[in-house]
Coordinates of C-alpha atoms and ligand atoms in Angstrom, one line a residue:
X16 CA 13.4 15.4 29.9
X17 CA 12.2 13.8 26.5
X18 CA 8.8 14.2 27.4
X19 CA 8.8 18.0 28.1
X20 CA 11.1 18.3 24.8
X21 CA 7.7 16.9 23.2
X22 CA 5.4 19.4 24.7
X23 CA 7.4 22.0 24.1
X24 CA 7.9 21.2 20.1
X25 CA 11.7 21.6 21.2
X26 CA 12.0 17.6 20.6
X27 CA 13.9 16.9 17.2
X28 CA 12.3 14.1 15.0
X29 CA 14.2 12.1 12.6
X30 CA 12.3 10.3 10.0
X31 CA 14.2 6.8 8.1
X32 CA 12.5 6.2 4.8
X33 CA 10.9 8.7 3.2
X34 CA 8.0 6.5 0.9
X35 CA 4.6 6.5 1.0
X36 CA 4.4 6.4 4.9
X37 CA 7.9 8.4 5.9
X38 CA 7.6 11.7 3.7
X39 CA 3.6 12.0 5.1
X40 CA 4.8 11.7 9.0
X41 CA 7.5 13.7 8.4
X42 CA 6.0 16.6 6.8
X43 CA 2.7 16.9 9.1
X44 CA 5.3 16.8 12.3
X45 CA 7.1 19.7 10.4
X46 CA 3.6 21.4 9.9
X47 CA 3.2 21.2 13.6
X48 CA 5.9 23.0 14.6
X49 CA 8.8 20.4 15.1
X50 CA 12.4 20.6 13.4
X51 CA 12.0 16.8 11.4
X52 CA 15.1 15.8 9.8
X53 CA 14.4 12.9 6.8
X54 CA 16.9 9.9 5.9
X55 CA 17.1 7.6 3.2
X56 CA 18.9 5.4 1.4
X57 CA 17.8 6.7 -2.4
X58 CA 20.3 9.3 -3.3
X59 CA 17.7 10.2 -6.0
X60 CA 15.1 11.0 -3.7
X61 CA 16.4 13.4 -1.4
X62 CA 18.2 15.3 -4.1
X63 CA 14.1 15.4 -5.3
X64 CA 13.0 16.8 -2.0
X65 CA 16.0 19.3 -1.8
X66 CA 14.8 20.6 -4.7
X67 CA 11.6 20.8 -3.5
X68 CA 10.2 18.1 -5.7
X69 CA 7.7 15.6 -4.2
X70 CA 7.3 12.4 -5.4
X71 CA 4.5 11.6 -3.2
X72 CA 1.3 12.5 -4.4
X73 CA -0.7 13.1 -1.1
X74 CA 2.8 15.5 -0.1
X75 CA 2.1 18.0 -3.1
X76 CA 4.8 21.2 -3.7
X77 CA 2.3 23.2 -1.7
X78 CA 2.8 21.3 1.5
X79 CA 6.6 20.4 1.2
X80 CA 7.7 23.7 0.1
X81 CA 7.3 26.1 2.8
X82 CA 8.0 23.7 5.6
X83 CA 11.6 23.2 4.0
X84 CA 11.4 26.9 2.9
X85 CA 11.0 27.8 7.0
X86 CA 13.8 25.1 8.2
X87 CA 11.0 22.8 9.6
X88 CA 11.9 19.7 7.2
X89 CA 14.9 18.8 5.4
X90 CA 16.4 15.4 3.5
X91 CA 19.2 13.7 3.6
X92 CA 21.5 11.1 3.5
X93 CA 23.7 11.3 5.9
X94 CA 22.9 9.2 8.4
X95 CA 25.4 10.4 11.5
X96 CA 22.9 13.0 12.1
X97 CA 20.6 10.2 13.6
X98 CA 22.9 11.4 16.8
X99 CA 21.3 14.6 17.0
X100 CA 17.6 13.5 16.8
X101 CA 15.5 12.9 19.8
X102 CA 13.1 11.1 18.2
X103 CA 13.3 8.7 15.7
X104 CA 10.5 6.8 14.1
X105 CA 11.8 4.1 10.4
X106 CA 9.3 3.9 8.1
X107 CA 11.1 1.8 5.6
X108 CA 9.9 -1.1 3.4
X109 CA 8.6 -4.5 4.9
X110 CA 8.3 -7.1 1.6
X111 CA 8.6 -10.9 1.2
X112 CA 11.1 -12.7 0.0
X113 CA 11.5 -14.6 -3.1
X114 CA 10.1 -18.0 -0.9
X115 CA 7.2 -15.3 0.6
X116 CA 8.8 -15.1 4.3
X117 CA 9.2 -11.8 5.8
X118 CA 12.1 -9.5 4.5
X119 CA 13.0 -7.8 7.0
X120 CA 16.6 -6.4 5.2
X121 CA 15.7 -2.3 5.4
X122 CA 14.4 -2.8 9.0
X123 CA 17.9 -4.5 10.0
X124 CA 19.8 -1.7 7.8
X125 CA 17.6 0.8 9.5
X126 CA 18.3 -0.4 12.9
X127 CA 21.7 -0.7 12.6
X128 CA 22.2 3.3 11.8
X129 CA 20.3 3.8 14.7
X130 CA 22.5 1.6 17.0
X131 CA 25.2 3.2 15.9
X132 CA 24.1 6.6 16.8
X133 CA 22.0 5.7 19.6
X134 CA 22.2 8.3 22.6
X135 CA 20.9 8.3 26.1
X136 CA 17.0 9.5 26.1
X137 CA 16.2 9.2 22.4
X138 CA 12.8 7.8 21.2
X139 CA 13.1 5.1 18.9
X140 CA 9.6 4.0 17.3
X141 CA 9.1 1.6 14.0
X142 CA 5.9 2.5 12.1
X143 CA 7.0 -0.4 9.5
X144 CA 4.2 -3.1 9.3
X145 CA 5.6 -6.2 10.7
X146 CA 4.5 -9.5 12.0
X147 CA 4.2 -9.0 16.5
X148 CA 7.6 -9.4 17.9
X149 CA 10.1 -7.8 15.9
X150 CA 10.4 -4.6 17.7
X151 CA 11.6 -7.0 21.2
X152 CA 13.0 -9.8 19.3
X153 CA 14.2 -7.8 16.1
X154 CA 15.0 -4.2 17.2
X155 CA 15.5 -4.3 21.0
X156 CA 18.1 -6.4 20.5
X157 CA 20.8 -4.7 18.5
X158 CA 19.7 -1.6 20.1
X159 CA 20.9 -2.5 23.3
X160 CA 24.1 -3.8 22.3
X161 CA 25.8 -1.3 22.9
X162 CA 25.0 -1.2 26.6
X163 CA 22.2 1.4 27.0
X164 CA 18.9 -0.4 28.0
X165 CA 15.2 -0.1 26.8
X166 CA 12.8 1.7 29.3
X167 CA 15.9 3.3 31.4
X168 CA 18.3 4.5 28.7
X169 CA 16.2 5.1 25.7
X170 CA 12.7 4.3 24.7
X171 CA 10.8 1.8 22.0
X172 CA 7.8 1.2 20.5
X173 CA 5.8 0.4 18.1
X174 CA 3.1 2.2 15.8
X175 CA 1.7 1.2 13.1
X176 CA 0.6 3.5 10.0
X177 CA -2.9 3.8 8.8
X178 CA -2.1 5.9 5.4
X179 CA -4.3 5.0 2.6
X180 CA -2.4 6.9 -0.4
X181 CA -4.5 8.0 -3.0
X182 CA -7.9 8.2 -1.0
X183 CA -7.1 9.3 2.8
X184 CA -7.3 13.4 1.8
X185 CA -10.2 12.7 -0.7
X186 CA -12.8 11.4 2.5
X187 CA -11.3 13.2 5.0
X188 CA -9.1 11.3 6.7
X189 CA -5.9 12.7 7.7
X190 CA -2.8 11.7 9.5
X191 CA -3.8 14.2 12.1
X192 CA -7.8 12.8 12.3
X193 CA -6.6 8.7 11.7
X194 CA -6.7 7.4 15.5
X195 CA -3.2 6.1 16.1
X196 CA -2.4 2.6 17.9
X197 CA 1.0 3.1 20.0
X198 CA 2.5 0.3 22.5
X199 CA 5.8 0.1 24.2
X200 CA 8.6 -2.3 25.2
X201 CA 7.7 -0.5 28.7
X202 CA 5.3 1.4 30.0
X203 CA 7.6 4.0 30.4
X204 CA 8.2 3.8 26.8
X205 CA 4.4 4.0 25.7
X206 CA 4.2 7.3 28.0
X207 CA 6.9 9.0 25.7
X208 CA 5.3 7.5 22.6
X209 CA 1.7 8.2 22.7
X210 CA 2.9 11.7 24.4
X211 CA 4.5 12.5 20.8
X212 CA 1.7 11.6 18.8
X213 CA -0.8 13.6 20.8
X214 CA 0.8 16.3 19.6
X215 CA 0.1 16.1 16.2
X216 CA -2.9 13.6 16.3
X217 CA -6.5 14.2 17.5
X218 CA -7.1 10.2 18.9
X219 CA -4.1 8.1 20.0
X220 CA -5.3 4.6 21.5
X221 CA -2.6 3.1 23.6
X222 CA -2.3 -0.5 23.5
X223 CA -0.2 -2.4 26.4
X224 CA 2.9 -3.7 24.0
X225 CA 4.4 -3.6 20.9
X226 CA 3.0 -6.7 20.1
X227 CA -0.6 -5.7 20.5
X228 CA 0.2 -3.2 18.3
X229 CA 2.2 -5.0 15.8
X230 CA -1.1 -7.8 15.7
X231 CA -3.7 -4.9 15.4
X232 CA -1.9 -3.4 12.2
X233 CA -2.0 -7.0 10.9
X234 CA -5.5 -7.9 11.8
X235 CA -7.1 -5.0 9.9
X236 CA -5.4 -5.7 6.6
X237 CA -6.0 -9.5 7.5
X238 CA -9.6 -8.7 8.2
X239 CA -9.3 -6.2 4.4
X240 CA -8.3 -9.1 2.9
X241 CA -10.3 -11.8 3.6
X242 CA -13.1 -9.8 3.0
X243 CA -12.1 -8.9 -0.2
X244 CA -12.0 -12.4 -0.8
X245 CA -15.3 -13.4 0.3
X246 CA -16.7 -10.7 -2.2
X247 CA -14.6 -11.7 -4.7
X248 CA -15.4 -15.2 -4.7
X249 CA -19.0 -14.3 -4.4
X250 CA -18.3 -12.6 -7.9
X251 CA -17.3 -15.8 -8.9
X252 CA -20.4 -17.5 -7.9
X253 CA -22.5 -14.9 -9.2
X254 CA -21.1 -15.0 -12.9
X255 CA -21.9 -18.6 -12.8
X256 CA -25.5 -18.5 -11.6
X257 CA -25.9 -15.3 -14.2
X258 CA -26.3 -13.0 -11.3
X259 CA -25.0 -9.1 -11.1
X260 CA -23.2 -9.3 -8.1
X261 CA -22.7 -5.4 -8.2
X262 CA -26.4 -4.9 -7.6
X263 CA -26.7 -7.8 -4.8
X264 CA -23.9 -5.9 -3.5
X265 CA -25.5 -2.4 -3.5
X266 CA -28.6 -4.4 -2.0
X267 CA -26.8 -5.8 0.9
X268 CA -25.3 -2.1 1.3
X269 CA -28.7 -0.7 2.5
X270 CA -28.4 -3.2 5.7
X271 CA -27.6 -0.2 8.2
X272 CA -25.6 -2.0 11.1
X273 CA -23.9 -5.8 10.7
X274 CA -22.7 -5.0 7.2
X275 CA -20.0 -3.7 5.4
X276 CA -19.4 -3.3 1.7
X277 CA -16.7 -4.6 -0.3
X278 CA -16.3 -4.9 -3.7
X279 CA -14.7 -7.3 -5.9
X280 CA -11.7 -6.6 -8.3
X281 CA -9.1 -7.9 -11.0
X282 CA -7.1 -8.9 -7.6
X283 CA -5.8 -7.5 -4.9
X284 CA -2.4 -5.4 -5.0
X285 CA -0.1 -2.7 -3.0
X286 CA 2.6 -3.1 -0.9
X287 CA 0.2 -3.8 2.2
X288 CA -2.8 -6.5 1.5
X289 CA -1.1 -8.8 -0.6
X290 CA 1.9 -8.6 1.3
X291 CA 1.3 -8.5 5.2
X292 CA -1.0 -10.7 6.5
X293 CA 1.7 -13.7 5.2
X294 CA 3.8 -12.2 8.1
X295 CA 1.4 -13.6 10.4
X296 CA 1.5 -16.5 8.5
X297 CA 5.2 -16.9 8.9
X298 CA 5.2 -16.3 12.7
X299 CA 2.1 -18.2 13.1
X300 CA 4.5 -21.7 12.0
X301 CA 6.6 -20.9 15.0
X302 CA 3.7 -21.4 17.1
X303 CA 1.9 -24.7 15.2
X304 CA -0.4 -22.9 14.0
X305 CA -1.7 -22.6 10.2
X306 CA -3.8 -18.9 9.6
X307 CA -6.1 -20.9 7.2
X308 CA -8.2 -17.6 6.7
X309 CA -5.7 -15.6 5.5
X310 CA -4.6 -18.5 3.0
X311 CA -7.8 -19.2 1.5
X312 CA -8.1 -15.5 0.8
X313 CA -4.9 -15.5 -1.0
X314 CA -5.9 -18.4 -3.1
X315 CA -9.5 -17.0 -4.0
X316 CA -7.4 -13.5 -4.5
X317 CA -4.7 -14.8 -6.7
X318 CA -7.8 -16.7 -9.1
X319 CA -9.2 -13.1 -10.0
X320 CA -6.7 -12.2 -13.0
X321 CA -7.4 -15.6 -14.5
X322 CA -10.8 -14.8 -14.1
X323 CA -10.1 -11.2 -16.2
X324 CA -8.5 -13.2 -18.7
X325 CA -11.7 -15.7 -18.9
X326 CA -13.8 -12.3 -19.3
X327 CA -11.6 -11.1 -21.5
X328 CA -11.9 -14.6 -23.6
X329 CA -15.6 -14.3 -23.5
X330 CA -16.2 -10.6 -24.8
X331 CA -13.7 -11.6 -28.2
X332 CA -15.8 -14.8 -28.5
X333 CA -19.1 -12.6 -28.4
X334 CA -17.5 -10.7 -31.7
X335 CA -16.0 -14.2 -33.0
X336 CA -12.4 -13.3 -32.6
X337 CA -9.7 -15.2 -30.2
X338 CA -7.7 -13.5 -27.7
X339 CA -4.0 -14.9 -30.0
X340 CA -3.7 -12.0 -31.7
X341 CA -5.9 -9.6 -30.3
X342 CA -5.3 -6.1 -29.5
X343 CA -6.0 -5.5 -26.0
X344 CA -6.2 -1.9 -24.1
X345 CA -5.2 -1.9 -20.6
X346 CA -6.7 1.1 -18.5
X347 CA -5.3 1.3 -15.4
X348 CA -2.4 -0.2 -14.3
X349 CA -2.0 1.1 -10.7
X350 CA -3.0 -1.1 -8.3
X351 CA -5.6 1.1 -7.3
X352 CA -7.6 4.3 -7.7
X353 CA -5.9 7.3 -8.3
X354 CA -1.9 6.4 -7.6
X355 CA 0.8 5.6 -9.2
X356 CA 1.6 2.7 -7.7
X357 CA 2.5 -0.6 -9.4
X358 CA 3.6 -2.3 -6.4
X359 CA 1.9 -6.2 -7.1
X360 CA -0.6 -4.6 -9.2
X361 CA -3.4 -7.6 -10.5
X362 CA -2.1 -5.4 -14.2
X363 CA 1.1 -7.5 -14.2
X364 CA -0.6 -11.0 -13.9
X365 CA -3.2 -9.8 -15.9
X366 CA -0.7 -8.6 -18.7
X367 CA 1.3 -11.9 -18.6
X368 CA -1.5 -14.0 -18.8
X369 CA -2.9 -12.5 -21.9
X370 CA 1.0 -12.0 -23.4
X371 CA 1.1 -16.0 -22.9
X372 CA -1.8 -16.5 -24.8
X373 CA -1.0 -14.3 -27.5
X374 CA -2.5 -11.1 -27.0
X375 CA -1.1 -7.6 -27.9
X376 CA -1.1 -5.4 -25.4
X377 CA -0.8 -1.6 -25.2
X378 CA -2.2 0.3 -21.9
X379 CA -3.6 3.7 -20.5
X380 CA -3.1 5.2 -17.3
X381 CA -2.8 8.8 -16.2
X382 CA -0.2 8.0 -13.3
X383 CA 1.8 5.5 -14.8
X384 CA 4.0 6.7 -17.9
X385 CA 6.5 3.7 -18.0
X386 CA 5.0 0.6 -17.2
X387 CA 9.2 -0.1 -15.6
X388 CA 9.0 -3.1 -13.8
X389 CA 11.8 -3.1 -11.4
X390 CA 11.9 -6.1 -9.6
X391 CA 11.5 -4.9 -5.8
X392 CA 7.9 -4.7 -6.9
X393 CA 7.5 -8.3 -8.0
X394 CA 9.5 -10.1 -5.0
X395 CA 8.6 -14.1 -5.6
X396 CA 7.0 -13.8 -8.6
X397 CA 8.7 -15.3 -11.7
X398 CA 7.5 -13.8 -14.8
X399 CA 7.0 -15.5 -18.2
X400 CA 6.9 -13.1 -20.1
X401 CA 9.2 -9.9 -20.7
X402 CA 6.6 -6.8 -19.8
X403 CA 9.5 -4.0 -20.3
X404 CA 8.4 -3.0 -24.0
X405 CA 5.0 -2.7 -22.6
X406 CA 3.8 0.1 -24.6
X407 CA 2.0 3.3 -23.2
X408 CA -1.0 5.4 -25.3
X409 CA -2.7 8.0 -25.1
X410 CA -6.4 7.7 -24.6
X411 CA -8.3 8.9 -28.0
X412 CA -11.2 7.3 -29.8
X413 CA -9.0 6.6 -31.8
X414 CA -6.9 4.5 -29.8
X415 CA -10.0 3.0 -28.4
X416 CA -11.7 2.1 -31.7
X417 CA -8.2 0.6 -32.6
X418 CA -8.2 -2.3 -30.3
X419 CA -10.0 -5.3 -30.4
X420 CA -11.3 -5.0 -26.8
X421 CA -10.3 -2.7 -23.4
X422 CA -9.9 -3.5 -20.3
X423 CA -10.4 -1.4 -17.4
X424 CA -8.6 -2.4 -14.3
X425 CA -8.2 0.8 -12.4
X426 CA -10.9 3.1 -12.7
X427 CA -9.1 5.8 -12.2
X428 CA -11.2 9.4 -11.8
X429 CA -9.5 10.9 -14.8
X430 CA -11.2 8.4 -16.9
X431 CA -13.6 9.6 -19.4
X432 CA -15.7 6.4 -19.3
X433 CA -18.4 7.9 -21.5
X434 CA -15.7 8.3 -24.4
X435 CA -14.2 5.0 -23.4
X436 CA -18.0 3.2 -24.0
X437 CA -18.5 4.7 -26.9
X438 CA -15.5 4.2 -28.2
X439 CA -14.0 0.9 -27.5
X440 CA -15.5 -1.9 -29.5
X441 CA -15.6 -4.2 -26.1
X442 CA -15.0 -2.8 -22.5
X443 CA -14.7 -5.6 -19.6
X444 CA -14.9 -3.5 -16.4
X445 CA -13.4 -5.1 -13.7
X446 CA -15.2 -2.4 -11.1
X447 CA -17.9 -1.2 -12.2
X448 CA -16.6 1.9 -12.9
X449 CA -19.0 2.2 -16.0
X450 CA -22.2 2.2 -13.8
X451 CA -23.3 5.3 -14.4
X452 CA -23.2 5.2 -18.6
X453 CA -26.1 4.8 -19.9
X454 CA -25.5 4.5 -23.7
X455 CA -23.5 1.3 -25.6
X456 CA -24.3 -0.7 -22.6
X457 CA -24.0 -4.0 -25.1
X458 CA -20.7 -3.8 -25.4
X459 CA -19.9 -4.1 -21.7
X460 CA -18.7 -7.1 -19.9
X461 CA -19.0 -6.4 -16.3
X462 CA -16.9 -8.7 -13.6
Ligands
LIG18 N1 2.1 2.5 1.5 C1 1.1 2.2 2.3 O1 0.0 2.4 2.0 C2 1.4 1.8 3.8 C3 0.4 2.0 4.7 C4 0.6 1.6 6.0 C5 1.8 1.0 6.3 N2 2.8 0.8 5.4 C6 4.1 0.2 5.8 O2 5.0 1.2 5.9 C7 6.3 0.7 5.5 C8 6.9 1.6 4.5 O3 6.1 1.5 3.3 P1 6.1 2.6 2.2 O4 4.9 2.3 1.3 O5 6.4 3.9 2.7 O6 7.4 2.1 1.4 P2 8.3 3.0 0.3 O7 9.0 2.0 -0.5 O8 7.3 4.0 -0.4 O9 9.3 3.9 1.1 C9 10.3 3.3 1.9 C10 11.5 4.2 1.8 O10 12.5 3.7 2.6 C11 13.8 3.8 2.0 N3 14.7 2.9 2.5 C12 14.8 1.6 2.3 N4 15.8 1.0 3.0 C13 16.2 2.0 3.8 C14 17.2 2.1 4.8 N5 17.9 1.0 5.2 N6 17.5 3.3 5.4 C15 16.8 4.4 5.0 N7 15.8 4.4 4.1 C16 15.6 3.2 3.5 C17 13.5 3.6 0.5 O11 14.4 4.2 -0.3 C18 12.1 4.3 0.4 O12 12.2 5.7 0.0 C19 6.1 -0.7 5.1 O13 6.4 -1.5 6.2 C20 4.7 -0.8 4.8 O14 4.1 -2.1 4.9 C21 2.6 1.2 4.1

């Protein structure tokens, strides 16, 4: 039995993508005890993790080494080993589409390989955020073609991921600590499910179908979103009354119960909040139904970068100089804190709206050597401009007193923000990560 396979740590996992959310699962299983096998696609990749190189920055050398060094974890690209697996959980990318509908390509590639391997008892689970429905309508589907059924046969479900790269390790959230949402196609199916992740996680909830738990996934980055949004816009609002909306914000903050804090940006970017909550939105048409939330937020969102650019107009006019032909410091590119993730980073609107207007930009950012725009990270975006001579500096006073005004739009830790202040002629700090410099406040213009 599958489920005493589980208990027993006997139960082989096989992990399909090994990204931001694949390499994580699949090394914390291996850390527990279980034999995890990783596939993907990108030849590149695996010959990294066979090497013992991670790409991943929250799976350092220290974690992926002795798991492969003990024969718990191993890469590769063979996909006929699916067949020896009893679990198998896909983890692989979920974008849109050039017209913004769901692309759900890697899932149907991913599904395929596992259709064609499928054997009798094997737990198949997709952790890829998805709009609720496509593990019946998508998954179950070309699973069963073969003439094994769901619930009898093998099992299904769904499971969303929580990972927050960058920040999960640094306030103590874990994979193993992050309460995990798993629903089935059958209750049968949840059983299996939630009795695998209890053995590596401290809280699993179990919800009563994969759609519940494809719609919870979606609500919280719906609910991140719109929120962002609503603070963002309140930013807006602020600038024009002559408010700080940092310090209303830190104000409301205090409220103990009814509140939560969110801060406003250059925009919102990653492959999750910018990206999921129009899956809803696509599945929502089939139903009549317009998600008018989620598109306001996306239109108050998608005004931000203009608003950088307006900023970034107003500190040059405060020194009498015009944004054609300035010289403008990016610092940050990410699209957040701490990674090195460009994925629909606010940088690249940001950087073509200045190019267009006939700015010259250089940036900074400790995680981001090439600014290499391939286009999987841009999917329906046309560009303008061409951002691949984008040139990369080093941060020096130097550098700093060289440009005509910075930017910072990731305030990344490894920032020296004193040296940037008091060496950057104008700094327009799109989070407020110069709150705690004191000196050379003047030159500041804060979003
Ligand atoms: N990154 C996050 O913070 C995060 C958090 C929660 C959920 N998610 C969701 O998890 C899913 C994966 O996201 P990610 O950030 O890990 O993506 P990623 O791009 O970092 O990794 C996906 C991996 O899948 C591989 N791949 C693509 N097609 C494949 C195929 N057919 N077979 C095997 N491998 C294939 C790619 O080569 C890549 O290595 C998405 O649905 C995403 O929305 C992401």
């Amino acid at each position: 039995m599958l489920i005493d396979k589980i208990k027993s740590k006997y139960a082989k996992i096989g992990i399909i993508g090994l990204g931001y959310v694949g390499l994580p699962i699949a090394v914390s299983f291996a850390e527990k005890g279980f034999r995890v096998t990783g596939f993907d696609v990108a030849k590149d990749k695996v010959a990294q993790l066979k090497r013992g190189e991670s790409y991943i920055g929250d799976v350092p050398g220290e974690r992926l080494l002795p798991v492969e060094a003990s024969g718990h974890f191993r890469a590769s690209t063979d996909f006929s080993a699916l067949a020896a697996q009893d679990v198998i959980i896909i983890a692989v990318p979920t974008p849109l589409n050039q017209t913004r509908d769901p692309d759900l390509t890697a899932v149907r590639a991913a599904t395929g390989q596992v259709a064609r391997y499928l054997q009798k008892g094997q737990l198949i689970i997709l952790e890829s955020t998805t709009y609720p429905g496509t593990t019946e309508e998508v998954l179950q589907p070309v699973l069963e073609a073969g003439g094994l059924k769901v619930g009898q046969d093998f099992h299904l479900g769904f499971s969303p991921e929580r990972i927050d790269p960058g920040s999960n390790n640094s306030k103590g959230w874990r994979f193993e600590n992050t309460p995990k949402v798993v629903g089935g196609v059958t209750p049968a199916c949840l059983e299996v499910a939630a009795a695998l992740y209890s053995r590596v996680i401290e809280k699993v909830v179990p919800v009563s179908s994969a759609r519940v738990a494809e719609m919870s996934k979606l609500f919280e980055n719906v609910f991140r979103v719109v929120n962002v949004a609503l603070v963002n816009e309140m930013s807006l609002l602020c600038d024009r009354m002559g408010i700080n909306v940092w310090e209303v914000l830190d104000a409301a903050g205090t409220k103990p119960y009814g509140f939560m804090k969110f801060t406003p940006g250059p925009g919102v970017g990653g492959h999750c909040i910018p990206v999921d909550p129009f899956y809803l939105t696509w599945k929502a048409r089939e139903f009549e139904f317009n998600t008018r939330f989620i598109e306001l937020a996306g239109e108050i969102n998608l005004q931000m970068p203009y608003f950088v650019r307006e900023l970034t107009m107003r500190a040059l006019n405060s020194h009498r100089k015009s944004l054609n032909g300035a010289k403008v410091l990016l610092l940050g590119v990410a699209y957040k804190k701490d990674v090195a993730d460009l994925r629909e980073s606010p940088a690249i609107k940001i950087v073509e709206l200045l190019q267009q207007d006939g700015a010259e930009i250089t940036y900074s950012d400790p995680h981001v050597p090439e600014f290499n725009l391939a286009t999987e990270f841009i999917a329906g975006i046309q560009f303008h401009t061409d951002m691949s001579s984008l040139k990369s500096v080093e941060l020096t006073p130097e550098t700093l007193a060289g440009c005509d005004c910075a930017i910072i739009v990731t305030d990344h830790t490894a920032f020296d923000y004193d040296m940037i202040v008091k060496n950057a002629p104008l700094v327009v700090d799109t989070r407020n990560a110069l709150a705690a410099v004191r000196e050379n406040r003047e030159n500041i213009i804060l979003l």
